Coordinates of C-alpha atoms in Angstrom, one line a residue:
M21 CA -270.1 101.4 -70.8
Y22 CA -272.5 104.2 -69.7
I23 CA -275.1 101.6 -68.8
T24 CA -272.8 100.4 -66.0
N25 CA -274.9 100.5 -62.8
S26 CA -273.5 103.3 -60.7
K27 CA -273.7 100.9 -57.7
D28 CA -271.1 98.6 -59.3
L29 CA -268.7 101.6 -59.7
V30 CA -269.3 103.0 -56.3
L31 CA -269.2 99.7 -54.4
K32 CA -265.9 98.8 -56.0
A33 CA -264.4 102.2 -55.1
Y34 CA -265.8 101.9 -51.5
K35 CA -264.2 98.5 -51.0
T36 CA -260.8 99.7 -52.3
K37 CA -261.0 103.1 -50.4
K38 CA -261.2 105.1 -53.6
A39 CA -264.0 107.5 -54.8
I40 CA -265.7 108.0 -58.1
G41 CA -265.8 111.6 -59.3
A42 CA -269.4 112.5 -60.2
F43 CA -269.4 115.6 -62.5
N44 CA -272.5 117.6 -63.4
A45 CA -272.7 118.2 -67.2
H46 CA -274.5 121.3 -68.3
N47 CA -274.0 121.0 -72.1
L48 CA -272.2 119.0 -74.8
E49 CA -268.8 120.6 -74.1
V50 CA -268.9 119.8 -70.4
F51 CA -270.1 116.3 -71.1
E52 CA -267.2 115.8 -73.6
A53 CA -264.7 117.3 -71.1
V54 CA -265.6 114.7 -68.5
I55 CA -265.5 111.8 -70.9
S56 CA -262.1 113.0 -72.3
A57 CA -260.7 113.4 -68.8
A58 CA -261.8 109.9 -67.8
K59 CA -260.2 108.5 -71.0
S60 CA -257.0 110.3 -70.3
K61 CA -256.8 109.1 -66.7
K62 CA -258.2 105.6 -67.4
A63 CA -260.6 106.0 -64.5
P64 CA -264.4 105.6 -64.2
V65 CA -266.6 108.6 -63.8
I66 CA -270.3 109.4 -63.2
I67 CA -271.9 112.1 -65.3
Q68 CA -274.8 113.9 -63.6
I69 CA -277.8 115.9 -64.8
T70 CA -279.9 118.0 -62.4
P71 CA -283.5 119.0 -62.8
K72 CA -282.4 122.6 -63.4
T73 CA -280.2 121.5 -66.3
A74 CA -283.0 119.4 -67.6
K75 CA -285.1 122.5 -68.0
H76 CA -282.3 123.9 -70.2
L77 CA -281.7 120.7 -72.2
P78 CA -284.0 117.7 -71.6
L79 CA -282.8 114.5 -70.1
R80 CA -283.4 112.7 -73.4
Y81 CA -280.6 114.8 -75.0
F82 CA -278.1 113.7 -72.4
K83 CA -279.2 110.1 -72.9
K84 CA -278.4 110.4 -76.6
M85 CA -275.0 112.0 -75.7
A86 CA -274.3 109.0 -73.5
E87 CA -275.2 106.6 -76.3
A88 CA -272.9 108.4 -78.7
A89 CA -270.1 108.6 -76.2
D90 CA -270.4 104.9 -75.4
K91 CA -269.8 104.1 -79.1
L92 CA -267.0 106.6 -79.6
Y93 CA -265.2 105.8 -76.3
P94 CA -265.8 102.1 -75.6
E95 CA -262.8 102.1 -73.3
V96 CA -264.3 104.6 -70.9
D97 CA -266.4 103.3 -68.0
F98 CA -269.0 105.8 -67.1
A99 CA -272.5 106.0 -65.6
L100 CA -275.3 108.5 -66.2
H101 CA -276.9 109.8 -63.0
L102 CA -279.9 112.0 -62.1
D103 CA -278.6 114.4 -59.4
H104 CA -280.9 116.1 -56.8
G105 CA -284.1 114.6 -58.3
D106 CA -286.8 116.8 -56.7
S107 CA -289.9 114.9 -57.8
L108 CA -291.1 111.3 -58.5
E109 CA -291.9 112.4 -62.0
I110 CA -288.4 113.3 -63.0
V111 CA -287.1 110.2 -61.3
Q112 CA -289.5 108.1 -63.3
E113 CA -288.4 109.8 -66.5
A114 CA -284.7 109.2 -65.8
L115 CA -285.5 105.5 -65.1
E116 CA -287.4 105.0 -68.3
L117 CA -284.7 106.7 -70.3
G118 CA -282.1 104.2 -68.9
F119 CA -280.1 106.3 -66.5
S120 CA -277.6 104.3 -64.5
S121 CA -278.8 105.6 -61.1
V122 CA -281.1 108.2 -59.6
M123 CA -280.9 110.5 -56.6
F124 CA -284.0 111.6 -54.8
D125 CA -283.3 114.7 -52.6
G126 CA -285.9 114.9 -49.8
S127 CA -283.5 116.7 -47.5
R128 CA -285.7 119.7 -47.2
L129 CA -288.7 117.6 -46.2
S130 CA -289.5 116.2 -42.8
M131 CA -287.6 113.0 -42.0
E132 CA -290.8 110.9 -42.2
K133 CA -291.8 112.3 -45.6
N134 CA -288.2 111.9 -46.8
I135 CA -288.2 108.2 -45.8
K136 CA -291.6 107.6 -47.3
L137 CA -290.8 109.1 -50.7
T138 CA -287.3 107.6 -50.8
C139 CA -288.9 104.2 -50.2
Q140 CA -291.2 104.9 -53.2
V141 CA -288.2 105.8 -55.3
K142 CA -286.4 102.6 -54.2
T143 CA -289.4 100.5 -55.3
M144 CA -289.5 102.3 -58.7
A145 CA -285.8 101.8 -59.3
Q146 CA -285.8 98.1 -58.4
R147 CA -287.9 97.3 -61.5
F148 CA -285.1 98.9 -63.6
R149 CA -282.3 97.4 -61.4
V150 CA -281.0 100.9 -60.9
A151 CA -279.1 102.3 -57.8
V152 CA -280.7 104.9 -55.6
E153 CA -278.9 107.8 -53.8
A154 CA -280.8 109.8 -51.1
E155 CA -279.9 112.8 -48.9
I156 CA -280.7 113.6 -45.3
G157 CA -279.9 116.8 -43.4
E158 CA -279.9 120.2 -45.0
M159 CA -276.5 121.3 -46.4
P160 CA -275.8 125.0 -46.2
K161 CA -274.9 127.1 -49.2
T162 CA -271.8 129.2 -49.7
G163 CA -272.1 132.3 -47.5
D164 CA -274.0 130.4 -44.8
R165 CA -272.4 129.3 -41.7
F166 CA -271.9 125.6 -41.2
Q167 CA -272.8 124.7 -37.6
K168 CA -272.4 121.6 -35.5
S169 CA -276.2 121.3 -35.5
N170 CA -276.0 120.5 -39.3
L171 CA -274.2 117.3 -38.4
L172 CA -276.6 114.3 -37.9
G173 CA -276.6 111.9 -35.1
L174 CA -275.6 108.3 -35.8
D175 CA -279.1 107.0 -34.7
T176 CA -280.8 109.2 -37.3
I177 CA -278.5 108.1 -40.1
E178 CA -278.8 104.4 -39.3
R179 CA -282.6 104.6 -39.0
F180 CA -282.9 106.2 -42.4
I181 CA -280.7 103.6 -44.1
K182 CA -282.6 100.7 -42.4
K183 CA -286.0 102.1 -43.5
T184 CA -285.1 103.0 -47.1
R185 CA -282.4 100.5 -48.0
V186 CA -280.6 103.2 -50.1
D187 CA -277.6 102.2 -52.1
F188 CA -275.6 105.3 -51.1
L189 CA -276.3 108.3 -48.9
A190 CA -275.5 112.0 -49.0
L191 CA -275.4 113.9 -45.7
P192 CA -273.8 117.1 -44.4
L193 CA -270.1 116.4 -43.7
G194 CA -268.9 120.0 -43.2
T195 CA -268.9 121.3 -46.7
K196 CA -271.4 123.7 -48.4
H197 CA -273.1 123.8 -51.8
G198 CA -271.4 126.2 -54.1
M199 CA -267.8 127.5 -53.9
P200 CA -265.9 129.8 -51.6
A201 CA -264.4 133.1 -52.7
P202 CA -261.0 133.0 -54.4
G203 CA -258.4 131.8 -51.9
G204 CA -261.1 130.3 -49.7
K205 CA -261.6 126.6 -48.9
E206 CA -264.4 124.3 -47.8
H207 CA -263.5 121.7 -45.2
I208 CA -264.7 118.2 -44.4
N209 CA -265.3 117.4 -40.8
I210 CA -262.9 114.4 -40.8
N211 CA -263.3 113.6 -37.1
Y212 CA -267.1 113.3 -37.6
L213 CA -266.6 111.2 -40.7
K214 CA -264.2 108.9 -38.9
K215 CA -266.8 108.4 -36.1
I216 CA -269.8 107.6 -38.3
S217 CA -267.9 105.5 -40.8
K218 CA -267.2 102.9 -38.1
S219 CA -270.9 102.0 -37.9
I220 CA -272.3 103.0 -41.4
K221 CA -271.6 100.4 -44.1
V222 CA -273.3 102.2 -46.9
P223 CA -271.1 104.2 -49.3
L224 CA -271.3 107.9 -48.5
V225 CA -271.6 110.8 -51.0
L226 CA -269.8 114.1 -50.6
H227 CA -271.8 117.1 -51.9
G228 CA -270.4 120.6 -52.0
A229 CA -266.9 119.3 -52.9
S230 CA -265.9 122.1 -55.4
G231 CA -263.9 124.0 -52.8
V232 CA -262.3 121.0 -51.0
G233 CA -258.5 120.5 -51.3
K234 CA -256.9 117.3 -52.6
Q235 CA -255.6 116.1 -49.3
E236 CA -259.0 116.3 -47.6
L237 CA -260.6 114.5 -50.6
R238 CA -258.0 111.7 -50.2
Q239 CA -258.7 111.5 -46.5
A240 CA -262.4 111.2 -47.1
R241 CA -261.9 108.2 -49.3
R242 CA -260.5 106.3 -46.3
Y243 CA -263.6 106.8 -44.3
G244 CA -266.4 105.7 -46.5
V245 CA -266.8 108.5 -49.0
A246 CA -267.0 106.7 -52.4
K247 CA -268.8 109.2 -54.6
V248 CA -267.9 112.9 -54.7
N249 CA -269.9 115.5 -56.6
F250 CA -268.6 118.5 -58.5
D251 CA -270.8 121.2 -60.1
T252 CA -269.8 124.8 -59.3
A253 CA -266.1 124.2 -60.0
L254 CA -266.9 123.1 -63.5
R255 CA -269.2 126.0 -64.2
K256 CA -266.7 128.5 -62.8
I257 CA -263.8 127.4 -64.8
F258 CA -265.8 127.0 -68.0
T259 CA -267.1 130.6 -67.6
Y260 CA -263.7 132.0 -66.7
A261 CA -261.9 130.4 -69.6
L262 CA -264.6 131.5 -72.0
G263 CA -264.5 135.1 -70.8
K264 CA -260.8 135.2 -70.8
F265 CA -260.6 134.0 -74.4
L266 CA -263.3 136.4 -75.7
K267 CA -261.7 139.4 -73.9
A268 CA -258.4 138.6 -75.6
K269 CA -260.0 138.0 -79.0
P270 CA -263.3 139.9 -79.1
Q271 CA -263.6 139.6 -82.8
E272 CA -263.7 135.8 -82.7
D273 CA -267.2 134.7 -83.7
D274 CA -266.6 130.9 -84.2
L275 CA -268.4 129.1 -81.4
R276 CA -266.3 126.0 -82.2
V277 CA -263.1 127.9 -81.4
Y278 CA -264.0 129.6 -78.1
L279 CA -266.1 126.7 -76.7
E280 CA -263.2 124.4 -77.3
E281 CA -261.1 126.7 -75.0
A282 CA -263.7 126.4 -72.3
R283 CA -263.9 122.6 -72.8
L284 CA -260.2 122.1 -72.4
A285 CA -260.1 124.2 -69.2
T286 CA -262.9 122.1 -67.8
E287 CA -261.2 118.8 -68.8
K288 CA -258.1 119.9 -66.9
I289 CA -260.0 120.5 -63.6
V290 CA -261.8 117.2 -64.0
K291 CA -258.5 115.4 -64.4
D292 CA -257.2 117.0 -61.2
K293 CA -260.3 115.9 -59.3
I294 CA -260.0 112.3 -60.6
E295 CA -256.4 112.2 -59.6
A296 CA -257.3 113.1 -56.0
L297 CA -260.1 110.6 -55.8
Y298 CA -259.0 107.6 -57.6
F299 CA -255.2 107.4 -57.5

């Protein structure tokens, strides 16, 4: 059921060296693509909504989609997550709506302010018995250079976890937000991940995973990564499939026809990511 606490899904995956695919939904078609893929693969998923998407379609709409999907697909185990929450206000809104988990992203703040606000979010979420994800360290975007200085020291990570008591943690692992140019790849720093996973016992979250290959995703599972986020890959394939269809059939004016083509293409890539993470 969508009301499954994300912590239950992620902890189970963490203990069995699997990872839950967390997919950003931007509209009904992408939402449905993720649910259909999860049903087909018989695997749990997390559906994520960002503040930017919430400006396009309010969180309340996605809550209603989740309620409908829960009734239509009772066999699918999925959670509803606020991704990259950038204010206490949107975190509170997600909690009151009944989201399964929330992320507060204070990675661009000073470490002390990030700790302070993440602690506030943790207190807010406890009343709803909801899991909290946090992020430390600033992850570069596509086109920027990932440097060793982006990787955090073990002492910094352990201090943040001890102070905030977060349920799972996102931090730079070598990847970048966005997606590389065609033919390019993003890479996880597996040696760094091996090193920190020996001491860190909180499930880790991989952001910027759209350009990471299947083998690296499978490796990351073995070293504490139990939640993997995908956003750009879904938007890219949806847009590509839609454009390709309309170019071939420019007279088609039935949204239900061409949006279905984009939905099917998105469902396929979601299945591929689930396969790499969960099986």
